[in-house]
GROMACS .gro file of C-alpha atoms in nm:
model
  184
    1MET     CA    1 -11.801  -1.850   3.803
    2LEU     CA    2 -11.484  -1.910   4.004
    3THR     CA    3 -11.398  -1.657   4.270
    4ASN     CA    4 -11.082  -1.601   4.473
    5VAL     CA    5 -10.872  -1.770   4.208
    6LYS     CA    6 -10.513  -1.650   4.203
    7PRO     CA    7 -10.388  -1.573   3.855
    8SER     CA    8 -10.107  -1.809   3.766
    9MET     CA    9  -9.752  -1.685   3.734
   10ASN     CA   10  -9.610  -1.587   3.402
   11TRP     CA   11  -9.284  -1.747   3.289
   12THR     CA   12  -9.069  -1.452   3.396
   13GLU     CA   13  -9.215  -1.466   3.747
   14PHE     CA   14  -9.168  -1.843   3.752
   15LYS     CA   15  -8.802  -1.804   3.652
   16VAL     CA   16  -8.736  -1.551   3.928
   17LYS     CA   17  -8.919  -1.754   4.194
   18SER     CA   18  -8.751  -2.083   4.102
   19GLU     CA   19  -8.403  -1.928   4.086
   20GLU     CA   20  -8.460  -1.774   4.430
   21LYS     CA   21  -8.534  -2.125   4.556
   22PHE     CA   22  -8.226  -2.268   4.379
   23ARG     CA   23  -8.005  -1.995   4.530
   24ILE     CA   24  -8.077  -2.099   4.889
   25ARG     CA   25  -8.112  -2.468   4.819
   26GLU     CA   26  -7.929  -2.716   5.041
   27LEU     CA   27  -7.845  -3.062   4.914
   28GLU     CA   28  -8.002  -3.360   5.088
   29ASP     CA   29  -7.813  -3.676   5.182
   30CYS     CA   30  -8.006  -3.894   4.939
   31TRP     CA   31  -7.997  -4.046   4.595
   32GLY     CA   32  -8.205  -3.890   4.322
   33PHE     CA   33  -8.192  -3.586   4.100
   34GLN     CA   34  -8.105  -3.276   4.300
   35ILE     CA   35  -8.069  -2.928   4.161
   36GLN     CA   36  -7.743  -2.778   4.283
   37PRO     CA   37  -7.737  -2.458   4.489
   38GLU     CA   38  -7.683  -2.142   4.282
   39THR     CA   39  -7.828  -2.305   3.968
   40VAL     CA   40  -7.993  -2.070   3.720
   41TRP     CA   41  -8.194  -2.123   3.404
   42ASN     CA   42  -8.019  -2.090   3.069
   43VAL     CA   43  -8.115  -1.800   2.845
   44GLY     CA   44  -8.423  -1.865   2.635
   45LEU     CA   45  -8.438  -1.920   2.262
   46SER     CA   46  -8.513  -1.668   1.989
   47LYS     CA   47  -8.827  -1.695   1.778
   48VAL     CA   48  -8.616  -1.832   1.490
   49GLU     CA   49  -8.456  -2.093   1.719
   50ILE     CA   50  -8.800  -2.201   1.847
   51GLU     CA   51  -8.928  -2.233   1.489
   52SER     CA   52  -8.624  -2.444   1.402
   53LEU     CA   53  -8.684  -2.665   1.707
   54GLN     CA   54  -9.046  -2.716   1.604
   55LYS     CA   55  -8.924  -2.837   1.265
   56LEU     CA   56  -8.687  -3.080   1.441
   57PHE     CA   57  -8.976  -3.223   1.648
   58GLY     CA   58  -9.209  -3.218   1.347
   59PHE     CA   59  -9.500  -3.027   1.502
   60GLU     CA   60  -9.599  -2.687   1.633
   61PHE     CA   61  -9.548  -2.644   2.007
   62PRO     CA   62  -9.816  -2.541   2.257
   63CYS     CA   63  -9.822  -2.166   2.327
   64ASP     CA   64  -9.710  -2.224   2.688
   65PHE     CA   65  -9.399  -2.410   2.578
   66LYS     CA   66  -9.304  -2.148   2.320
   67ASN     CA   67  -9.348  -1.877   2.584
   68MET     CA   68  -9.141  -2.073   2.835
   69LEU     CA   69  -8.864  -2.138   2.581
   70SER     CA   70  -8.845  -1.768   2.500
   71ILE     CA   71  -8.764  -1.699   2.870
   72PHE     CA   72  -8.546  -1.999   2.965
   73ASN     CA   73  -8.422  -2.332   2.831
   74GLY     CA   74  -8.285  -2.590   3.075
   75LEU     CA   75  -8.051  -2.538   3.369
   76ASP     CA   76  -7.693  -2.410   3.364
   77ARG     CA   77  -7.554  -2.713   3.548
   78ASP     CA   78  -7.621  -3.084   3.589
   79GLU     CA   79  -7.824  -3.242   3.865
   80ILE     CA   80  -7.635  -3.439   4.127
   81ALA     CA   81  -7.693  -3.698   4.397
   82ILE     CA   82  -7.517  -3.771   4.722
   83ASP     CA   83  -7.431  -4.122   4.830
   84PRO     CA   84  -7.574  -4.107   5.186
   85ASP     CA   85  -7.331  -4.371   5.313
   86GLN     CA   86  -7.010  -4.229   5.171
   87LYS     CA   87  -7.115  -3.862   5.134
   88GLU     CA   88  -6.985  -3.865   4.777
   89LEU     CA   89  -7.132  -3.647   4.503
   90HIS     CA   90  -7.241  -3.816   4.182
   91ASP     CA   91  -7.308  -3.620   3.866
   92PHE     CA   92  -7.637  -3.734   3.707
   93GLY     CA   93  -7.588  -3.532   3.392
   94ARG     CA   94  -7.861  -3.315   3.252
   95ASN     CA   95  -8.207  -3.450   3.330
   96MET     CA   96  -8.387  -3.118   3.289
   97TYR     CA   97  -8.360  -3.103   2.914
   98LYS     CA   98  -8.216  -2.821   2.707
   99TYR     CA   99  -8.305  -2.800   2.340
  100PRO     CA  100  -8.191  -2.854   2.074
  101GLU     CA  101  -7.887  -3.010   2.252
  102ASP     CA  102  -8.090  -3.284   2.422
  103TYR     CA  103  -8.308  -3.383   2.127
  104GLN     CA  104  -8.110  -3.705   2.069
  105THR     CA  105  -8.071  -3.766   2.443
  106THR     CA  106  -8.450  -3.777   2.477
  107TYR     CA  107  -8.497  -4.030   2.197
  108ASP     CA  108  -8.546  -4.323   2.439
  109LEU     CA  109  -8.824  -4.143   2.629
  110ARG     CA  110  -9.000  -4.045   2.306
  111GLN     CA  111  -8.970  -4.406   2.190
  112GLU     CA  112  -9.104  -4.539   2.522
  113ILE     CA  113  -9.409  -4.315   2.484
  114GLU     CA  114  -9.462  -4.430   2.125
  115ASP     CA  115  -9.421  -4.797   2.221
  116HIS     CA  116  -9.679  -4.762   2.500
  117ILE     CA  117  -9.913  -4.508   2.343
  118LYS     CA  118 -10.218  -4.719   2.436
  119TYR     CA  119 -10.152  -4.656   2.807
  120VAL     CA  120 -10.068  -4.290   2.751
  121ASN     CA  121 -10.392  -4.237   2.556
  122GLU     CA  122 -10.600  -4.411   2.824
  123VAL     CA  123 -10.459  -4.183   3.093
  124LEU     CA  124 -10.508  -3.869   2.884
  125ASP     CA  125 -10.868  -3.964   2.803
  126GLU     CA  126 -10.943  -4.043   3.168
  127ALA     CA  127 -10.808  -3.698   3.262
  128GLY     CA  128 -11.047  -3.530   3.019
  129PHE     CA  129 -10.811  -3.474   2.726
  130ASP     CA  130 -10.890  -3.608   2.379
  131SER     CA  131 -10.604  -3.839   2.286
  132ASN     CA  132 -10.720  -3.827   1.923
  133ASP     CA  133 -10.593  -3.467   1.912
  134VAL     CA  134 -10.237  -3.546   2.030
  135ILE     CA  135  -9.970  -3.442   1.780
  136GLY     CA  136  -9.654  -3.513   1.978
  137PHE     CA  137  -9.457  -3.525   2.302
  138ILE     CA  138  -9.170  -3.312   2.432
  139PRO     CA  139  -8.954  -3.458   2.710
  140LEU     CA  140  -8.898  -3.205   2.989
  141TYR     CA  141  -8.727  -3.369   3.285
  142GLY     CA  142  -8.631  -3.728   3.353
  143HIS     CA  143  -8.931  -3.938   3.250
  144ARG     CA  144  -9.177  -3.649   3.222
  145ALA     CA  145  -9.301  -3.517   2.889
  146MET     CA  146  -9.539  -3.245   2.778
  147VAL     CA  147  -9.819  -3.349   2.544
  148ALA     CA  148  -9.877  -3.134   2.236
  149PHE     CA  149 -10.230  -3.119   2.097
  150THR     CA  150 -10.383  -2.958   1.790
  151ASP     CA  151 -10.528  -2.707   2.040
  152LYS     CA  152 -10.218  -2.498   2.120
  153SER     CA  153 -10.370  -2.377   2.450
  154LEU     CA  154 -10.329  -2.727   2.600
  155SER     CA  155 -10.000  -2.836   2.758
  156PRO     CA  156 -10.051  -3.123   3.006
  157VAL     CA  157  -9.749  -3.316   3.128
  158ILE     CA  158  -9.733  -3.691   3.171
  159SER     CA  159  -9.498  -3.904   3.373
  160ILE     CA  160  -9.420  -4.242   3.220
  161HIS     CA  161  -9.210  -4.512   3.378
  162GLN     CA  162  -9.149  -4.861   3.244
  163GLY     CA  163  -9.409  -4.805   2.976
  164THR     CA  164  -9.728  -4.889   3.159
  165ASP     CA  165  -9.689  -4.667   3.466
  166VAL     CA  166  -9.837  -4.345   3.327
  167ILE     CA  167 -10.001  -4.051   3.504
  168VAL     CA  168 -10.095  -3.696   3.415
  169TYR     CA  169  -9.848  -3.509   3.636
  170GLY     CA  170  -9.977  -3.160   3.554
  171ASN     CA  171 -10.283  -3.033   3.369
  172SER     CA  172 -10.068  -2.759   3.215
  173LEU     CA  173  -9.699  -2.688   3.173
  174MET     CA  174  -9.703  -2.426   3.449
  175ASP     CA  175  -9.900  -2.656   3.680
  176TYR     CA  176  -9.639  -2.924   3.621
  177TRP     CA  177  -9.333  -2.705   3.684
  178VAL     CA  178  -9.481  -2.551   3.998
  179LYS     CA  179  -9.551  -2.902   4.128
  180GLU     CA  180  -9.215  -3.046   4.018
  181LEU     CA  181  -9.015  -2.767   4.182
  182ASP     CA  182  -9.249  -2.731   4.482
  183LEU     CA  183  -9.311  -2.360   4.425
  184ASN     CA  184  -9.653  -2.336   4.591
   0.00000   0.00000   0.00000
């Protein structure tokens, strides 16, 4: 039996904590996706909108993802980068996906996963997940995607780059977001 284990945040707590971090955020002089100061999460989706989105993807979402989507859905502004030499801002567009708007935008990532499913399955199996139970993938941010299984309590997130560079980036959706946004 595990002792002294902190209960994980719920999605409302996560939203508040991450927005507090965004509010005081300072941009770094570097290339790469950066969340702008004062960014907030977009309003979540209704139950009907989530059901419609599941139909678009063609499978039922993990419970964690449905709960998250009911609280928030993508950021209210694009990520940016700063050219360290010229101190210019560059708009990267939306890399933290908002659905259903970004369904088509994420086609290439979904295709990359499908084209390299052998490597994805190997990584999932090595991490203790049963790749035979995978029913789909939902891109979240950049080249990261949540894995949907027949077991709706599972929601690991993979990172895939150039097809064969695949890792499990989070054992659950919350684990992933906390790691991605450095909310520990």
